[in-house]
MMTF fields as JSON, N, C-alpha, C and O atoms, coordinates in Angstrom:
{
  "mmtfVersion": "1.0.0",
  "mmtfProducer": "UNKNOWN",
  "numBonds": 407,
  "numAtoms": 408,
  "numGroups": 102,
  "numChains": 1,
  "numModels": 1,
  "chainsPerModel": [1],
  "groupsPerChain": [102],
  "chainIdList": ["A"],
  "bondAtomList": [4, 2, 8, 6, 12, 10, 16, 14, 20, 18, 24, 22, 28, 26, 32, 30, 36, 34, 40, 38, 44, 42, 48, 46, 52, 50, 56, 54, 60, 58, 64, 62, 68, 66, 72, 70, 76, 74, 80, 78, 84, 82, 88, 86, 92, 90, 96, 94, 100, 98, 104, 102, 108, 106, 112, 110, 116, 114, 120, 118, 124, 122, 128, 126, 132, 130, 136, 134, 140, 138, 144, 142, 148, 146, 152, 150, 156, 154, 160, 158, 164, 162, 168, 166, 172, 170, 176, 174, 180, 178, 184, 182, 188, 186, 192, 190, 196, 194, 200, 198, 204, 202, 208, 206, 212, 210, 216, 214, 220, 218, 224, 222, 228, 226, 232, 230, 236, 234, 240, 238, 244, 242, 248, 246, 252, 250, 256, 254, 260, 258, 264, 262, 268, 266, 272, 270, 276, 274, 280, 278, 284, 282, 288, 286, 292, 290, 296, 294, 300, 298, 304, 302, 308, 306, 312, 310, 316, 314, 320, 318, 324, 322, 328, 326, 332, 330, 336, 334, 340, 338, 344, 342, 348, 346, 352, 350, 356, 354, 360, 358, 364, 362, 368, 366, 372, 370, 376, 374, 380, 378, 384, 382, 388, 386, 392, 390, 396, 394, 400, 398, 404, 402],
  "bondOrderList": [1, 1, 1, 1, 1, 1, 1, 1, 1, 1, 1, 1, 1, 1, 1, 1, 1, 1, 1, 1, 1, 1, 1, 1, 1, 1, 1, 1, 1, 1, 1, 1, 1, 1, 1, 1, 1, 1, 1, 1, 1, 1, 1, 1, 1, 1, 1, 1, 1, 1, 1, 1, 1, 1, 1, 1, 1, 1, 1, 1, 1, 1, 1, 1, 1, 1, 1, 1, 1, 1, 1, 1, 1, 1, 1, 1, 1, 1, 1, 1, 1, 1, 1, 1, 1, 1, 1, 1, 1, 1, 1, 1, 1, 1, 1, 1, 1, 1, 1, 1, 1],
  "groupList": [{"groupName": "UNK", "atomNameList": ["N", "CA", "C", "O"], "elementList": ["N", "C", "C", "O"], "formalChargeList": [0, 0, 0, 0], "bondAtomList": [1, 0, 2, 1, 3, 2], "bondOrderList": [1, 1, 2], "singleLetterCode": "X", "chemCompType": "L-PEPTIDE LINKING"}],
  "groupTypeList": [0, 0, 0, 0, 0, 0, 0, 0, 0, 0, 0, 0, 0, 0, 0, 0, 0, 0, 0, 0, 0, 0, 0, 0, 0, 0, 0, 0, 0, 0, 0, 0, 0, 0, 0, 0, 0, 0, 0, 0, 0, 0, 0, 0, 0, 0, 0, 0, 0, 0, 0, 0, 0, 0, 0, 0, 0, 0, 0, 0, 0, 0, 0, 0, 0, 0, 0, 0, 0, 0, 0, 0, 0, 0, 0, 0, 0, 0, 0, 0, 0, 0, 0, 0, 0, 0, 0, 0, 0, 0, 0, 0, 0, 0, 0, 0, 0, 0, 0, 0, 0, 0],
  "groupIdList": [1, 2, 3, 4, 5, 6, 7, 8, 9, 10, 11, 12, 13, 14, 15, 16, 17, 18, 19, 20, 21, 22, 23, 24, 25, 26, 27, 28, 29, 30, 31, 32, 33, 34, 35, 36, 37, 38, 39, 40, 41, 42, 43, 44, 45, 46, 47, 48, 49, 50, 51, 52, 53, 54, 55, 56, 57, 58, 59, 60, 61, 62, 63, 64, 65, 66, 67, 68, 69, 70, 71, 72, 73, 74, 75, 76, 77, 78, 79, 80, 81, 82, 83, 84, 85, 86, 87, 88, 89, 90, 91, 92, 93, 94, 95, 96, 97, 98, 99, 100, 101, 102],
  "secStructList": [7, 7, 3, 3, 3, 4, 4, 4, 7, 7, 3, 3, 3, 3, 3, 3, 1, 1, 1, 1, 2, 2, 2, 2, 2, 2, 2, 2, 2, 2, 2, 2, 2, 2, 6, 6, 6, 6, 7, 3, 3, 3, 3, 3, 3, 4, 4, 4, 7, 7, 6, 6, 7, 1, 3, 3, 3, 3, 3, 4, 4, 4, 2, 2, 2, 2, 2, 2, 1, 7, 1, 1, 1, 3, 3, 3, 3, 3, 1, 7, 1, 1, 1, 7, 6, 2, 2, 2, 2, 2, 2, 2, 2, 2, 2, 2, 7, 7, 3, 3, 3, 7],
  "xCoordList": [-5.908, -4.637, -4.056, -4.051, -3.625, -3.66, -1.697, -1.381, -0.737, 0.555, 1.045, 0.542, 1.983, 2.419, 4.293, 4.943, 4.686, 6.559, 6.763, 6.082, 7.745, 8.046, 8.346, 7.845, 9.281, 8.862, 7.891, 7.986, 7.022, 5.729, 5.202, 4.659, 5.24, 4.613, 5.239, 6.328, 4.225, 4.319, 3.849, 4.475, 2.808, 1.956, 1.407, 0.772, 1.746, 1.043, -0.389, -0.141, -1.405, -2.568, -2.538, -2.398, -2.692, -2.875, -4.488, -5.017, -4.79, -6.516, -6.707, -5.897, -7.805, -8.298, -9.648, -10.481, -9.951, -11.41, -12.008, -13.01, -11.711, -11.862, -11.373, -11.701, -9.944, -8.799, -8.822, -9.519, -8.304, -8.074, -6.977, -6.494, -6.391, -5.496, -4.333, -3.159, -5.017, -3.369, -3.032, -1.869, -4.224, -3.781, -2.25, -1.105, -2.857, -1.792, -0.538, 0.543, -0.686, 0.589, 1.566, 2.738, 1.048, 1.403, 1.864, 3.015, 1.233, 1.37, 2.652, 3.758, 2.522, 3.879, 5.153, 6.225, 4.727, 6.529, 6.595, 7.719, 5.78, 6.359, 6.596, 6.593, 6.726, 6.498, 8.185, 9.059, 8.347, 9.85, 10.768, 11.655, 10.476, 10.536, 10.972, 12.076, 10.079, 10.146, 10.268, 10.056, 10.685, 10.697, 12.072, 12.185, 13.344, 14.25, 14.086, 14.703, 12.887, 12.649, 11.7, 11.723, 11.023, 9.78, 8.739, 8.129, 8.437, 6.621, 5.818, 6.041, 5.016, 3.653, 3.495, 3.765, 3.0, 2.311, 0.823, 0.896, -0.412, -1.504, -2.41, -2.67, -3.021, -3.921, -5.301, -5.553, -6.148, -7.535, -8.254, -7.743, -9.973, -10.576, -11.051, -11.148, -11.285, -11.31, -12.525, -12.573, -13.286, -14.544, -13.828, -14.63, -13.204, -12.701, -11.593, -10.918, -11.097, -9.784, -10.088, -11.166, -8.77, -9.023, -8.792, -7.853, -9.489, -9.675, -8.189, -7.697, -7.33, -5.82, -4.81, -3.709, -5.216, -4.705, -3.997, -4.74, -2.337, -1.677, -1.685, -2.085, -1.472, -1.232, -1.473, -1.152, -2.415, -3.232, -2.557, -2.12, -2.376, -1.756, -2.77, -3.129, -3.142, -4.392, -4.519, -4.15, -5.193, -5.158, -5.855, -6.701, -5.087, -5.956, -6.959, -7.339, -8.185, -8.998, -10.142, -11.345, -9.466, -10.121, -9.633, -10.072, -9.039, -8.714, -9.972, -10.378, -10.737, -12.017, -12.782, -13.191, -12.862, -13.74, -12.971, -13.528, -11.311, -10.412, -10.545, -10.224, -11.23, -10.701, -12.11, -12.097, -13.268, -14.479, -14.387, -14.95, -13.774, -13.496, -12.101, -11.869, -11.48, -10.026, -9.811, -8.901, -10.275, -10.383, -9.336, -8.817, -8.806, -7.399, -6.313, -5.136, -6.579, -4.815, -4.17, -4.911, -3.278, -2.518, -3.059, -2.814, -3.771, -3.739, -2.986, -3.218, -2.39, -1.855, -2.279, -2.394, -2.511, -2.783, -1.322, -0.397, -1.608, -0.587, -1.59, -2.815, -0.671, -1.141, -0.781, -1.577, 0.251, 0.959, 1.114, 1.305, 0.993, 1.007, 2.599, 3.226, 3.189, 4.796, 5.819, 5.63, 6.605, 7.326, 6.935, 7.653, 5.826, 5.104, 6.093, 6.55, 6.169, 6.912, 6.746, 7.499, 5.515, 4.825, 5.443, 5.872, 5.895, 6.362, 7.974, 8.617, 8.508, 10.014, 9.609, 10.364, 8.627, 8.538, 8.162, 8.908, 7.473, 7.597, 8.235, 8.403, 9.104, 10.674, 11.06, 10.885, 11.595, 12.328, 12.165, 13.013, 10.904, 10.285, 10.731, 11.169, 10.577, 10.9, 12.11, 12.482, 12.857, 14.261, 15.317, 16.347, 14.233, 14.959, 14.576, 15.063, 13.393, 12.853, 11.658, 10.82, 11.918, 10.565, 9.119, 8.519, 8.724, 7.233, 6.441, 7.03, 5.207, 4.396, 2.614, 1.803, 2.616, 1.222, 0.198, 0.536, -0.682, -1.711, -2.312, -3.149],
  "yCoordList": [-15.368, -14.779, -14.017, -14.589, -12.923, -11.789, -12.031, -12.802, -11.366, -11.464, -10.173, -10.187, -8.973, -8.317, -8.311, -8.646, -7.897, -8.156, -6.618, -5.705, -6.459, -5.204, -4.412, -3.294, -5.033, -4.174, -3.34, -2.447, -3.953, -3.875, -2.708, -1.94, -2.377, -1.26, 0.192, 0.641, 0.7, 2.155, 3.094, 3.931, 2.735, 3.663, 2.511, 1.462, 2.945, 2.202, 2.836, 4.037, 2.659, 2.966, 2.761, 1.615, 4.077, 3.615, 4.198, 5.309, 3.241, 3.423, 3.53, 3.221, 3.97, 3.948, 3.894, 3.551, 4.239, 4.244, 5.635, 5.46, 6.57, 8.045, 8.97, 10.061, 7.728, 8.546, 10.113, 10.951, 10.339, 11.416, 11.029, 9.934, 11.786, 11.503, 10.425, 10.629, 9.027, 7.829, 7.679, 7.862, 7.258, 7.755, 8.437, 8.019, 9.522, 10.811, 10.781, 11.189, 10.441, 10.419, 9.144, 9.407, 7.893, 6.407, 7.265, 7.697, 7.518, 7.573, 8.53, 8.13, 9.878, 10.806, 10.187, 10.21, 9.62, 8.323, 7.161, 6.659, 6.597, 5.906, 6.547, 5.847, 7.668, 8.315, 8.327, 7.841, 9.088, 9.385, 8.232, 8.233, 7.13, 5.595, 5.408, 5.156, 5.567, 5.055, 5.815, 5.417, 7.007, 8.365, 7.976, 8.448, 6.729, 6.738, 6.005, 6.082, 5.343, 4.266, 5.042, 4.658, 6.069, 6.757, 5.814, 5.384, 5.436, 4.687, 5.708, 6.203, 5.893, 6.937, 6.343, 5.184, 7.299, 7.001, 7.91, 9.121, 7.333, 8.038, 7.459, 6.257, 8.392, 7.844, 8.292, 9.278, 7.134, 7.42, 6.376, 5.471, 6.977, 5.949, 4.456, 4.25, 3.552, 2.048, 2.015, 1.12, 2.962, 2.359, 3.47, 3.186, 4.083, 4.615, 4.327, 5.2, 3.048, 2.366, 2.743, 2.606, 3.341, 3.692, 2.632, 1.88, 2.365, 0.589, 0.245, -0.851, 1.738, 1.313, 0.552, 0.267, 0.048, 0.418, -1.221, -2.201, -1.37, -2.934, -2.93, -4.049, -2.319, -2.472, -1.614, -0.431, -2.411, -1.619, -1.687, -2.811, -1.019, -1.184, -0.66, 0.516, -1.312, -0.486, -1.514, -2.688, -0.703, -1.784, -3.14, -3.308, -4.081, -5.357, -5.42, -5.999, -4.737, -4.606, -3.994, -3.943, -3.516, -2.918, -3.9, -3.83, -4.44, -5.595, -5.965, -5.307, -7.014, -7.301, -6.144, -6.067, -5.543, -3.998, -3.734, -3.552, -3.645, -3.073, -3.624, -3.109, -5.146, -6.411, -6.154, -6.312, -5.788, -5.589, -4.632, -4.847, -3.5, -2.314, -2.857, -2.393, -3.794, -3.877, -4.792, -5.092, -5.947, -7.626, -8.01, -9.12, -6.788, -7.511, -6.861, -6.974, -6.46, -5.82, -6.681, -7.359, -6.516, -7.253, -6.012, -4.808, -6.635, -5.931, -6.16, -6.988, -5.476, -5.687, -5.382, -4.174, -6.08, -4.877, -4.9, -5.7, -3.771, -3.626, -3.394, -3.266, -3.388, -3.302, -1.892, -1.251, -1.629, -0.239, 0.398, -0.067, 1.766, 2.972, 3.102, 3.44, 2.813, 3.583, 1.995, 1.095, 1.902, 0.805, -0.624, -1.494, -1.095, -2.408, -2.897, -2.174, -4.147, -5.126, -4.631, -4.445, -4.646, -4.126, -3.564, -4.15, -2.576, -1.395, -1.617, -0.946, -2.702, -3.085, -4.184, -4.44, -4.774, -6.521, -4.969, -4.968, -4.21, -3.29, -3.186, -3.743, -1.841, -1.63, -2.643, -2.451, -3.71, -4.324, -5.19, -5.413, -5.449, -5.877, -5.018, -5.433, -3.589, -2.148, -2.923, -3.716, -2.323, -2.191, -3.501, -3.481, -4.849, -5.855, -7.009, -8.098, -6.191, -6.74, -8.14, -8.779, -8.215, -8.991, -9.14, -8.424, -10.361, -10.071, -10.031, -10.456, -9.636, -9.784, -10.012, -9.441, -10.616, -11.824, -11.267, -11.092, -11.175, -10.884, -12.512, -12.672],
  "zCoordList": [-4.414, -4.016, -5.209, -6.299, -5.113, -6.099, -5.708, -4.802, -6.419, -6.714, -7.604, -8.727, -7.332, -8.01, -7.809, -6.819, -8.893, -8.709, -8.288, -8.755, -7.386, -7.091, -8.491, -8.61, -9.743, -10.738, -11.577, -12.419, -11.04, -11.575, -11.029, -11.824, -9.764, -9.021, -9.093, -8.735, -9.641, -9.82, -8.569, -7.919, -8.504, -7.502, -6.136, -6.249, -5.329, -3.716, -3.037, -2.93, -2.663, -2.366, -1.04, -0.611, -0.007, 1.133, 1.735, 1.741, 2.071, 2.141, 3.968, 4.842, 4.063, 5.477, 5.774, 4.935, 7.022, 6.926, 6.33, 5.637, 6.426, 6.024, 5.18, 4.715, 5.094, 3.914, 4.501, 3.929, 5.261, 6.403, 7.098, 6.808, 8.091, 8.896, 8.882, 8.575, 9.352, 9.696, 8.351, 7.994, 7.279, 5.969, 5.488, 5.311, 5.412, 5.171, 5.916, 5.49, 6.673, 7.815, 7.047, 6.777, 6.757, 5.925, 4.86, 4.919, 4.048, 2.806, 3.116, 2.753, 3.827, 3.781, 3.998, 3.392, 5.05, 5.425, 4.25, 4.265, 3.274, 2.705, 0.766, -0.246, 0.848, -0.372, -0.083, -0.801, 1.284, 1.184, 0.963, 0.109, 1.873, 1.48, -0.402, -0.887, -0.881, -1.832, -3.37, -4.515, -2.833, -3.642, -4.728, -5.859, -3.892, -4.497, -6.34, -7.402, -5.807, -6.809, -8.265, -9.434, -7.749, -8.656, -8.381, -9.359, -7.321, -7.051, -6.331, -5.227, -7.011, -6.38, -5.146, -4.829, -4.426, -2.939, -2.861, -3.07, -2.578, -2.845, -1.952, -2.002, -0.957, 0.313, -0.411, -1.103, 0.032, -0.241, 0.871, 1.53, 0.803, 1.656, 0.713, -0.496, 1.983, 1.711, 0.423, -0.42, 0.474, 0.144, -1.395, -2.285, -1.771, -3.144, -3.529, -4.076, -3.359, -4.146, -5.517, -6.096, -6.062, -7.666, -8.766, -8.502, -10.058, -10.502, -10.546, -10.277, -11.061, -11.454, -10.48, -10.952, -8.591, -8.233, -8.131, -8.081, -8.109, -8.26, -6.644, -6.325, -5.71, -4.64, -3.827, -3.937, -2.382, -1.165, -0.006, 0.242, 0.625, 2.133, 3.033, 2.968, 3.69, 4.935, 5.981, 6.013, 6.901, 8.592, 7.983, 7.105, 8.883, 8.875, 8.734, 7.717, 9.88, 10.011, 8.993, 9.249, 7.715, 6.61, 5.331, 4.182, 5.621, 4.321, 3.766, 2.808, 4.255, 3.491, 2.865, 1.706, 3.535, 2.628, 1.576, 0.493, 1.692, 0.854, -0.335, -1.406, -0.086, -1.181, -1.944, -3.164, -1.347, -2.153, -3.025, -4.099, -2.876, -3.867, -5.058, -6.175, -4.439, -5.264, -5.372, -4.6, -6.213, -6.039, -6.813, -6.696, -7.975, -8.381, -7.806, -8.149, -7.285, -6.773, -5.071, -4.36, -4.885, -3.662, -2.427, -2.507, -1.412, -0.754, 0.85, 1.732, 0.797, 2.362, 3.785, 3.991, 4.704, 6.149, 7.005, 7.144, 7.415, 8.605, 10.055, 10.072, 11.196, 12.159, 12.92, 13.606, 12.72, 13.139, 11.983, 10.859, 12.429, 11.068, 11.087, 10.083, 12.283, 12.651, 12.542, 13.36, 11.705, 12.119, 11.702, 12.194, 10.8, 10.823, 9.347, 8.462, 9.494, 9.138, 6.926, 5.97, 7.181, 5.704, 5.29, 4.296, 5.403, 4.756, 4.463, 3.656, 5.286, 4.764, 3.818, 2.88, 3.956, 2.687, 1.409, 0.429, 1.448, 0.056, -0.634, -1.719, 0.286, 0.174, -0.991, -2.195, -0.41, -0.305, -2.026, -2.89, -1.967, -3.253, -4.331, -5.404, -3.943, -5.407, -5.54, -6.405, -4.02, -4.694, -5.396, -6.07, -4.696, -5.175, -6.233, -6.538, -6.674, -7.875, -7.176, -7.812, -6.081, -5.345, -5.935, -6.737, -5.252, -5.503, -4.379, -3.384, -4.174, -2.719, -3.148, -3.877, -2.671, -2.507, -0.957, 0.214, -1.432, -0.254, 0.12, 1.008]
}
């Protein structure tokens, strides 16, 4: 079980299967999200997590793959690209000095 403090996070990694499309779309809504704070937002595919990266957000369903490329960083899944619970426990971590645990 991997652990980062919302202070800590600079940059968020949102991965997919193709790093194409739902990707890009995530990453655009949570850049604006989190634009207030200065945390990068940067979509790539599952299988090219970059080594730097403290924290993954990608479908459930790609977590284990996610975790083979990124074994120290927190990775998260969501289930919905629009609206999923994830993306407020983030938030919420930047702005309130939180931590979040995969």
């Amino acid at each position: 079980m991997s652990t980062i403090q919302g202070s800590d996070i600079k940059k968020v990694i949102i991965a997919c299967d193709a790093g194409m499309g739902s990707s890009v779309m995530v990453a655009a809504q949570l850049a604006k999200r989190l634009k207030p704070y200065k945390v990068k937002v940067e979509h790539t595919p599952v299988n090219e997590i970059p080594d730097d990266a403290g924290l993954v957000l990608c479908q459930e369903g790609l977590v284990a793959r996610a975790r083979k490329g990124a074994s120290d960083a927190v990775i998260l899944g969501f289930q919905s690209f629009l609206g999923d619970p994830v993306f407020d426990q983030v938030e919420a971590a930047i702005r309130d000095g939180g931590s979040l645990a995969d």
